[in-house]
Amino acid sequence: MPRTRTVERSRLVPHTIDGTTHLVLDRYTEDVPLPPRDWDRIVLTSVTAAAAVIGAASILWSTASIGSLLDIVVPLTAAAYAAALVFDLVWLSCMALEWLARYDQERAVLPRRAGYVALGIAMGAVGTHGWISGEFAIGCVAATVSGLAKVMWTVVLRHHSKPLDARTQQWVDAERAKAGGRLAMVSVRRELTRAEQAVTAEQAALSGASGLSPDGNPDRPESQQESPDSEDQPTATGPMTIADAVRTAVSSGITSPDAVLRYVRKVADANAKESSVERYLRGTRKAS
């Protein structure tokens, strides 16, 4: 007889009282068959858990052995065992990177090779501890603990890895490159924005020092009086606050209070008060 489990379901049914019918919610239970046990998944999960336990035991064993070796020359015992922990953590970290690259065999090559190199160094350190202690054979046996843990994890990773065919891999690489390009453009646009703000501040400083308008022509109040509508008045609120404009001007090399005030009124607030700009200017100079 197949195994079943009880599931609570609901449905809308008509219900009539005094000739008026409404749809009401009716709850009921139903026995549904259970799927057969996925023994493949159970076995794979058990093997992965066993590999995790073996890896933890390998870390403890190697740390104790290499820490005892380093403790001979290091006066601080805690530092010796902390350094010993690095030996196994390196190749375990390389295996974690190999796991992340399980869908891209080309990217998994480097962490796999680096993991083998780190494993060889760790096993050599454990064997050296046994040789110094006068038990070289025991040291060799102890070194195989890390080797067995590495072999176990390599087999598990190979079983979990899902290589892609050549065309699918090229498609994935193209999508990854597209996303990487968009991410890189964020920092590039930020850099360009800073450069444009610096150029604007520099132009404002030069025009203020030479008595020229930003377009390179001398200021002519009489011309402005003759054609008052020829130039739009600046808006009261610009793209930056007064504090931001002051900091931008100072960072661009503008030191004259009058030049800073002109720049603030140009890019931030056309009605900015001189006292407010001077207060922000003093605060910016103190902070720098």
mmCIF file of C-alpha atoms in Angstrom:
data_model
loop_
_atom_site.group_PDB
_atom_site.id
_atom_site.type_symbol
_atom_site.label_atom_id
_atom_site.label_comp_id
_atom_site.label_asym_id
_atom_site.label_seq_id
_atom_site.Cartn_x
_atom_site.Cartn_y
_atom_site.Cartn_z
ATOM 1 C CA MET A 1 0.000 0.000 0.000
ATOM 2 C CA PRO A 2 1.539 3.378 -0.976
ATOM 3 C CA ARG A 3 2.305 5.882 1.732
ATOM 4 C CA THR A 4 0.052 8.937 1.917
ATOM 5 C CA ARG A 5 -0.103 12.207 3.782
ATOM 6 C CA THR A 6 -3.113 14.302 4.741
ATOM 7 C CA VAL A 7 -3.372 17.717 3.088
ATOM 8 C CA GLU A 8 -5.858 20.430 4.045
ATOM 9 C CA ARG A 9 -7.511 22.069 1.052
ATOM 10 C CA SER A 10 -10.202 24.686 0.530
ATOM 11 C CA ARG A 11 -12.819 25.464 -2.101
ATOM 12 C CA LEU A 12 -15.696 27.865 -2.707
ATOM 13 C CA VAL A 13 -19.149 26.328 -2.479
ATOM 14 C CA PRO A 14 -22.580 27.959 -2.782
ATOM 15 C CA HIS A 15 -24.509 28.372 0.453
ATOM 16 C CA THR A 16 -28.138 29.567 0.478
ATOM 17 C CA ILE A 17 -30.062 31.056 3.357
ATOM 18 C CA ASP A 18 -33.551 32.570 2.934
ATOM 19 C CA GLY A 19 -33.203 32.352 -0.816
ATOM 20 C CA THR A 20 -29.921 34.307 -0.908
ATOM 21 C CA THR A 21 -26.886 32.418 -2.146
ATOM 22 C CA HIS A 22 -23.263 33.285 -1.501
ATOM 23 C CA LEU A 23 -20.016 31.490 -2.212
ATOM 24 C CA VAL A 24 -18.412 30.458 1.071
ATOM 25 C CA LEU A 25 -15.084 28.808 1.856
ATOM 26 C CA ASP A 26 -15.278 25.097 2.566
ATOM 27 C CA ARG A 27 -12.237 23.420 4.107
ATOM 28 C CA TYR A 28 -11.645 19.714 3.734
ATOM 29 C CA THR A 29 -8.818 17.178 3.984
ATOM 30 C CA GLU A 30 -7.481 14.886 1.319
ATOM 31 C CA ASP A 31 -4.985 12.022 1.386
ATOM 32 C CA VAL A 32 -2.335 12.384 -1.314
ATOM 33 C CA PRO A 33 0.343 9.783 -2.097
ATOM 34 C CA LEU A 34 3.877 10.493 -1.012
ATOM 35 C CA PRO A 35 6.628 10.324 -3.607
ATOM 36 C CA PRO A 36 9.193 7.560 -3.154
ATOM 37 C CA ARG A 37 12.295 8.366 -1.151
ATOM 38 C CA ASP A 38 15.076 9.968 -3.173
ATOM 39 C CA TRP A 39 17.862 7.712 -1.968
ATOM 40 C CA ASP A 40 20.363 9.312 -4.346
ATOM 41 C CA ARG A 41 19.822 12.712 -2.715
ATOM 42 C CA ILE A 42 19.914 11.174 0.760
ATOM 43 C CA VAL A 43 23.219 9.410 0.043
ATOM 44 C CA LEU A 44 24.766 12.529 -1.526
ATOM 45 C CA THR A 45 23.697 14.667 1.430
ATOM 46 C CA SER A 46 25.132 12.122 3.864
ATOM 47 C CA VAL A 47 28.449 11.974 1.994
ATOM 48 C CA THR A 48 28.674 15.770 1.915
ATOM 49 C CA ALA A 49 28.029 15.921 5.659
ATOM 50 C CA ALA A 50 30.690 13.262 6.242
ATOM 51 C CA ALA A 51 33.154 15.267 4.137
ATOM 52 C CA ALA A 52 32.408 18.338 6.277
ATOM 53 C CA VAL A 53 33.098 16.368 9.462
ATOM 54 C CA ILE A 54 36.330 14.990 7.970
ATOM 55 C CA GLY A 55 37.412 18.500 6.986
ATOM 56 C CA ALA A 56 36.782 19.792 10.514
ATOM 57 C CA ALA A 57 38.744 16.889 12.009
ATOM 58 C CA SER A 58 41.582 17.559 9.572
ATOM 59 C CA ILE A 59 41.728 21.205 10.641
ATOM 60 C CA LEU A 60 41.892 20.252 14.319
ATOM 61 C CA TRP A 61 44.568 17.611 13.729
ATOM 62 C CA SER A 62 46.785 19.736 11.500
ATOM 63 C CA THR A 63 46.425 22.773 13.750
ATOM 64 C CA ALA A 64 47.464 20.767 16.802
ATOM 65 C CA SER A 65 50.448 19.221 15.006
ATOM 66 C CA ILE A 66 51.725 22.316 13.194
ATOM 67 C CA GLY A 67 50.998 24.513 16.214
ATOM 68 C CA SER A 68 53.168 22.255 18.348
ATOM 69 C CA LEU A 69 55.911 22.519 15.714
ATOM 70 C CA LEU A 70 55.773 26.328 15.572
ATOM 71 C CA ASP A 71 55.570 26.594 19.347
ATOM 72 C CA ILE A 72 59.199 25.483 19.489
ATOM 73 C CA VAL A 73 60.424 28.788 18.029
ATOM 74 C CA VAL A 74 57.516 31.150 18.749
ATOM 75 C CA PRO A 75 57.391 32.478 22.329
ATOM 76 C CA LEU A 76 53.628 33.051 22.203
ATOM 77 C CA THR A 77 51.698 29.785 22.025
ATOM 78 C CA ALA A 78 48.463 31.394 20.818
ATOM 79 C CA ALA A 79 50.281 32.966 17.870
ATOM 80 C CA ALA A 80 51.823 29.603 16.931
ATOM 81 C CA TYR A 81 48.459 27.838 16.821
ATOM 82 C CA ALA A 82 46.816 30.760 15.001
ATOM 83 C CA ALA A 83 49.482 30.516 12.305
ATOM 84 C CA ALA A 84 49.047 26.741 12.178
ATOM 85 C CA LEU A 85 45.355 27.238 11.455
ATOM 86 C CA VAL A 86 46.279 29.030 8.229
ATOM 87 C CA PHE A 87 47.759 25.899 6.620
ATOM 88 C CA ASP A 88 44.486 23.998 6.328
ATOM 89 C CA LEU A 89 42.243 27.031 5.929
ATOM 90 C CA VAL A 90 44.064 27.986 2.731
ATOM 91 C CA TRP A 91 43.359 24.755 0.868
ATOM 92 C CA LEU A 92 39.848 24.589 2.305
ATOM 93 C CA SER A 93 39.209 28.116 1.008
ATOM 94 C CA CYS A 94 40.528 27.081 -2.399
ATOM 95 C CA MET A 95 38.059 24.203 -2.409
ATOM 96 C CA ALA A 96 35.254 26.635 -1.574
ATOM 97 C CA LEU A 97 36.238 28.748 -4.593
ATOM 98 C CA GLU A 98 36.335 25.603 -6.691
ATOM 99 C CA TRP A 99 32.792 24.849 -5.517
ATOM 100 C CA LEU A 100 31.634 28.327 -6.587
ATOM 101 C CA ALA A 101 33.140 27.704 -10.038
ATOM 102 C CA ARG A 102 31.529 24.276 -10.430
ATOM 103 C CA TYR A 103 29.648 25.479 -13.532
ATOM 104 C CA ASP A 104 32.815 26.910 -15.119
ATOM 105 C CA GLN A 105 35.641 24.390 -15.346
ATOM 106 C CA GLU A 106 38.101 26.950 -16.704
ATOM 107 C CA ARG A 107 37.707 29.207 -13.671
ATOM 108 C CA ALA A 108 37.924 26.212 -11.321
ATOM 109 C CA VAL A 109 41.412 25.237 -12.523
ATOM 110 C CA LEU A 110 43.302 27.944 -10.587
ATOM 111 C CA PRO A 111 41.740 27.330 -7.137
ATOM 112 C CA ARG A 112 42.117 23.564 -7.672
ATOM 113 C CA ARG A 113 45.843 23.859 -8.365
ATOM 114 C CA ALA A 114 46.368 26.352 -5.548
ATOM 115 C CA GLY A 115 44.554 23.977 -3.190
ATOM 116 C CA TYR A 116 46.909 21.122 -4.074
ATOM 117 C CA VAL A 117 49.949 23.343 -3.451
ATOM 118 C CA ALA A 118 48.599 24.480 -0.078
ATOM 119 C CA LEU A 119 47.758 20.874 0.823
ATOM 120 C CA GLY A 120 51.315 19.755 0.036
ATOM 121 C CA ILE A 121 52.737 22.480 2.283
ATOM 122 C CA ALA A 122 50.388 21.526 5.130
ATOM 123 C CA MET A 123 51.235 17.830 4.829
ATOM 124 C CA GLY A 124 54.946 18.659 4.751
ATOM 125 C CA ALA A 125 54.605 20.699 7.946
ATOM 126 C CA VAL A 126 52.803 17.841 9.733
ATOM 127 C CA GLY A 127 55.440 15.347 8.581
ATOM 128 C CA THR A 128 58.211 17.703 9.728
ATOM 129 C CA HIS A 129 56.672 17.809 13.196
ATOM 130 C CA GLY A 130 56.812 14.005 13.411
ATOM 131 C CA TRP A 131 60.409 13.962 12.151
ATOM 132 C CA ILE A 132 61.543 16.558 14.720
ATOM 133 C CA SER A 133 59.724 14.639 17.443
ATOM 134 C CA GLY A 134 61.662 11.489 16.517
ATOM 135 C CA GLU A 135 58.620 9.698 15.103
ATOM 136 C CA PHE A 136 58.932 10.172 11.352
ATOM 137 C CA ALA A 137 56.667 7.229 10.520
ATOM 138 C CA ILE A 138 53.917 8.597 12.760
ATOM 139 C CA GLY A 139 54.395 12.027 11.196
ATOM 140 C CA CYS A 140 53.862 10.555 7.732
ATOM 141 C CA VAL A 141 50.693 8.831 8.888
ATOM 142 C CA ALA A 142 49.498 12.064 10.494
ATOM 143 C CA ALA A 143 50.133 13.974 7.278
ATOM 144 C CA THR A 144 47.801 11.652 5.384
ATOM 145 C CA VAL A 145 44.865 12.990 7.447
ATOM 146 C CA SER A 146 44.885 16.243 5.464
ATOM 147 C CA GLY A 147 45.463 14.298 2.253
ATOM 148 C CA LEU A 148 42.454 12.071 2.866
ATOM 149 C CA ALA A 149 40.279 15.077 3.666
ATOM 150 C CA LYS A 150 41.364 16.746 0.423
ATOM 151 C CA VAL A 151 40.703 13.603 -1.616
ATOM 152 C CA MET A 152 37.267 13.244 -0.031
ATOM 153 C CA TRP A 153 36.296 16.808 -0.818
ATOM 154 C CA THR A 154 37.667 16.542 -4.357
ATOM 155 C CA VAL A 155 35.442 13.534 -5.044
ATOM 156 C CA VAL A 156 32.405 15.293 -3.558
ATOM 157 C CA LEU A 157 33.035 18.461 -5.573
ATOM 158 C CA ARG A 158 33.432 16.478 -8.769
ATOM 159 C CA HIS A 159 30.085 14.833 -8.083
ATOM 160 C CA HIS A 160 28.384 18.184 -7.463
ATOM 161 C CA SER A 161 29.981 19.977 -10.428
ATOM 162 C CA LYS A 162 27.836 20.481 -13.506
ATOM 163 C CA PRO A 163 30.045 21.306 -16.528
ATOM 164 C CA LEU A 164 28.407 23.321 -19.290
ATOM 165 C CA ASP A 165 28.707 22.607 -22.971
ATOM 166 C CA ALA A 166 30.868 24.939 -25.083
ATOM 167 C CA ARG A 167 28.026 27.056 -26.474
ATOM 168 C CA THR A 168 26.279 27.476 -23.142
ATOM 169 C CA GLN A 169 29.589 28.391 -21.514
ATOM 170 C CA GLN A 170 30.197 31.097 -24.120
ATOM 171 C CA TRP A 171 26.710 32.491 -23.502
ATOM 172 C CA VAL A 172 27.335 32.569 -19.743
ATOM 173 C CA ASP A 173 30.696 34.300 -20.283
ATOM 174 C CA ALA A 174 29.040 36.941 -22.474
ATOM 175 C CA GLU A 175 26.362 37.643 -19.855
ATOM 176 C CA ARG A 176 28.996 37.786 -17.125
ATOM 177 C CA ALA A 177 31.055 40.254 -19.179
ATOM 178 C CA LYS A 178 27.983 42.418 -19.789
ATOM 179 C CA ALA A 179 27.159 42.560 -16.073
ATOM 180 C CA GLY A 180 30.813 43.258 -15.232
ATOM 181 C CA GLY A 181 30.884 46.124 -17.721
ATOM 182 C CA ARG A 182 27.792 47.710 -16.190
ATOM 183 C CA LEU A 183 29.315 47.385 -12.726
ATOM 184 C CA ALA A 184 32.564 48.987 -13.899
ATOM 185 C CA MET A 185 30.701 51.910 -15.462
ATOM 186 C CA VAL A 186 29.308 52.852 -12.046
ATOM 187 C CA SER A 187 32.767 53.798 -10.755
ATOM 188 C CA VAL A 188 33.722 55.351 -14.110
ATOM 189 C CA ARG A 189 30.673 57.638 -14.093
ATOM 190 C CA ARG A 190 31.408 58.598 -10.499
ATOM 191 C CA GLU A 191 34.961 59.520 -11.479
ATOM 192 C CA LEU A 192 33.742 61.560 -14.471
ATOM 193 C CA THR A 193 31.259 63.413 -12.267
ATOM 194 C CA ARG A 194 34.028 64.409 -9.855
ATOM 195 C CA ALA A 195 36.196 65.563 -12.763
ATOM 196 C CA GLU A 196 33.382 67.651 -14.268
ATOM 197 C CA GLN A 197 32.708 69.309 -10.912
ATOM 198 C CA ALA A 198 36.389 70.146 -10.584
ATOM 199 C CA VAL A 199 36.435 71.665 -14.092
ATOM 200 C CA THR A 200 33.346 73.743 -13.334
ATOM 201 C CA ALA A 201 34.894 75.023 -10.124
ATOM 202 C CA GLU A 202 38.150 75.849 -11.894
ATOM 203 C CA GLN A 203 36.360 77.758 -14.646
ATOM 204 C CA ALA A 204 34.362 79.714 -12.093
ATOM 205 C CA ALA A 205 37.561 80.620 -10.226
ATOM 206 C CA LEU A 206 39.370 81.739 -13.390
ATOM 207 C CA SER A 207 36.427 83.804 -14.618
ATOM 208 C CA GLY A 208 36.122 85.470 -11.228
ATOM 209 C CA ALA A 209 39.834 86.287 -11.056
ATOM 210 C CA SER A 210 39.989 87.725 -14.599
ATOM 211 C CA GLY A 211 36.684 89.585 -14.501
ATOM 212 C CA LEU A 212 35.296 87.513 -17.361
ATOM 213 C CA SER A 213 31.934 85.869 -17.538
ATOM 214 C CA PRO A 214 31.902 82.052 -17.827
ATOM 215 C CA ASP A 215 31.525 82.341 -21.611
ATOM 216 C CA GLY A 216 34.787 84.340 -21.869
ATOM 217 C CA ASN A 217 33.279 87.839 -22.443
ATOM 218 C CA PRO A 218 33.847 90.785 -20.068
ATOM 219 C CA ASP A 219 31.007 91.587 -17.717
ATOM 220 C CA ARG A 220 29.044 94.480 -19.195
ATOM 221 C CA PRO A 221 26.323 95.704 -16.811
ATOM 222 C CA GLU A 222 25.198 98.290 -19.360
ATOM 223 C CA SER A 223 24.524 95.553 -21.906
ATOM 224 C CA GLN A 224 22.516 93.660 -19.378
ATOM 225 C CA GLN A 225 20.458 96.744 -18.644
ATOM 226 C CA GLU A 226 19.789 97.265 -22.354
ATOM 227 C CA SER A 227 18.565 93.694 -22.817
ATOM 228 C CA PRO A 228 17.463 92.378 -19.413
ATOM 229 C CA ASP A 229 15.731 89.388 -20.977
ATOM 230 C CA SER A 230 18.787 88.213 -22.927
ATOM 231 C CA GLU A 231 20.017 86.028 -20.049
ATOM 232 C CA ASP A 232 17.923 83.896 -17.750
ATOM 233 C CA GLN A 233 18.276 84.532 -14.068
ATOM 234 C CA PRO A 234 19.811 81.596 -12.103
ATOM 235 C CA THR A 235 17.392 79.438 -10.220
ATOM 236 C CA ALA A 236 17.229 79.650 -6.449
ATOM 237 C CA THR A 237 18.152 76.001 -6.005
ATOM 238 C CA GLY A 238 20.944 74.303 -7.935
ATOM 239 C CA PRO A 239 22.149 70.721 -8.230
ATOM 240 C CA MET A 240 24.228 71.027 -5.037
ATOM 241 C CA THR A 241 23.728 72.372 -1.529
ATOM 242 C CA ILE A 242 25.720 75.350 -0.302
ATOM 243 C CA ALA A 243 27.954 73.102 1.815
ATOM 244 C CA ASP A 244 28.637 70.773 -1.126
ATOM 245 C CA ALA A 245 29.430 73.720 -3.401
ATOM 246 C CA VAL A 246 31.852 75.184 -0.847
ATOM 247 C CA ARG A 247 33.635 71.854 -0.423
ATOM 248 C CA THR A 248 33.857 71.410 -4.202
ATOM 249 C CA ALA A 249 35.300 74.898 -4.669
ATOM 250 C CA VAL A 250 37.902 74.427 -1.914
ATOM 251 C CA SER A 251 38.911 70.996 -3.214
ATOM 252 C CA SER A 252 39.395 72.554 -6.658
ATOM 253 C CA GLY A 253 41.827 75.176 -5.345
ATOM 254 C CA ILE A 254 39.515 78.182 -4.999
ATOM 255 C CA THR A 255 40.693 80.077 -1.909
ATOM 256 C CA SER A 256 39.266 83.566 -2.392
ATOM 257 C CA PRO A 257 36.017 84.051 -0.405
ATOM 258 C CA ASP A 258 34.589 86.199 -3.196
ATOM 259 C CA ALA A 259 35.343 83.534 -5.808
ATOM 260 C CA VAL A 260 33.796 80.848 -3.571
ATOM 261 C CA LEU A 261 30.683 83.001 -3.120
ATOM 262 C CA ARG A 262 30.337 83.485 -6.883
ATOM 263 C CA TYR A 263 30.710 79.773 -7.468
ATOM 264 C CA VAL A 264 28.109 78.899 -4.806
ATOM 265 C CA ARG A 265 25.627 81.363 -6.268
ATOM 266 C CA LYS A 266 26.207 79.871 -9.691
ATOM 267 C CA VAL A 267 25.824 76.159 -8.975
ATOM 268 C CA ALA A 268 23.902 75.962 -5.691
ATOM 269 C CA ASP A 269 21.822 78.929 -4.574
ATOM 270 C CA ALA A 270 21.619 82.242 -6.415
ATOM 271 C CA ASN A 271 20.466 83.918 -3.172
ATOM 272 C CA ALA A 272 23.159 82.433 -0.930
ATOM 273 C CA LYS A 273 24.166 84.802 1.863
ATOM 274 C CA GLU A 274 27.786 85.820 2.177
ATOM 275 C CA SER A 275 27.786 85.059 5.905
ATOM 276 C CA SER A 276 26.546 81.501 5.302
ATOM 277 C CA VAL A 277 29.167 80.851 2.671
ATOM 278 C CA GLU A 278 31.906 82.233 4.957
ATOM 279 C CA ARG A 279 30.716 79.971 7.797
ATOM 280 C CA TYR A 280 30.809 76.860 5.589
ATOM 281 C CA LEU A 281 34.179 77.980 4.226
ATOM 282 C CA ARG A 282 35.682 78.246 7.719
ATOM 283 C CA GLY A 283 34.301 74.822 8.642
ATOM 284 C CA THR A 284 35.713 73.262 5.467
ATOM 285 C CA ARG A 285 39.149 74.758 6.077
ATOM 286 C CA LYS A 286 39.187 73.499 9.669
ATOM 287 C CA ALA A 287 38.167 70.004 8.550
ATOM 288 C CA SER A 288 40.946 69.911 5.957
#
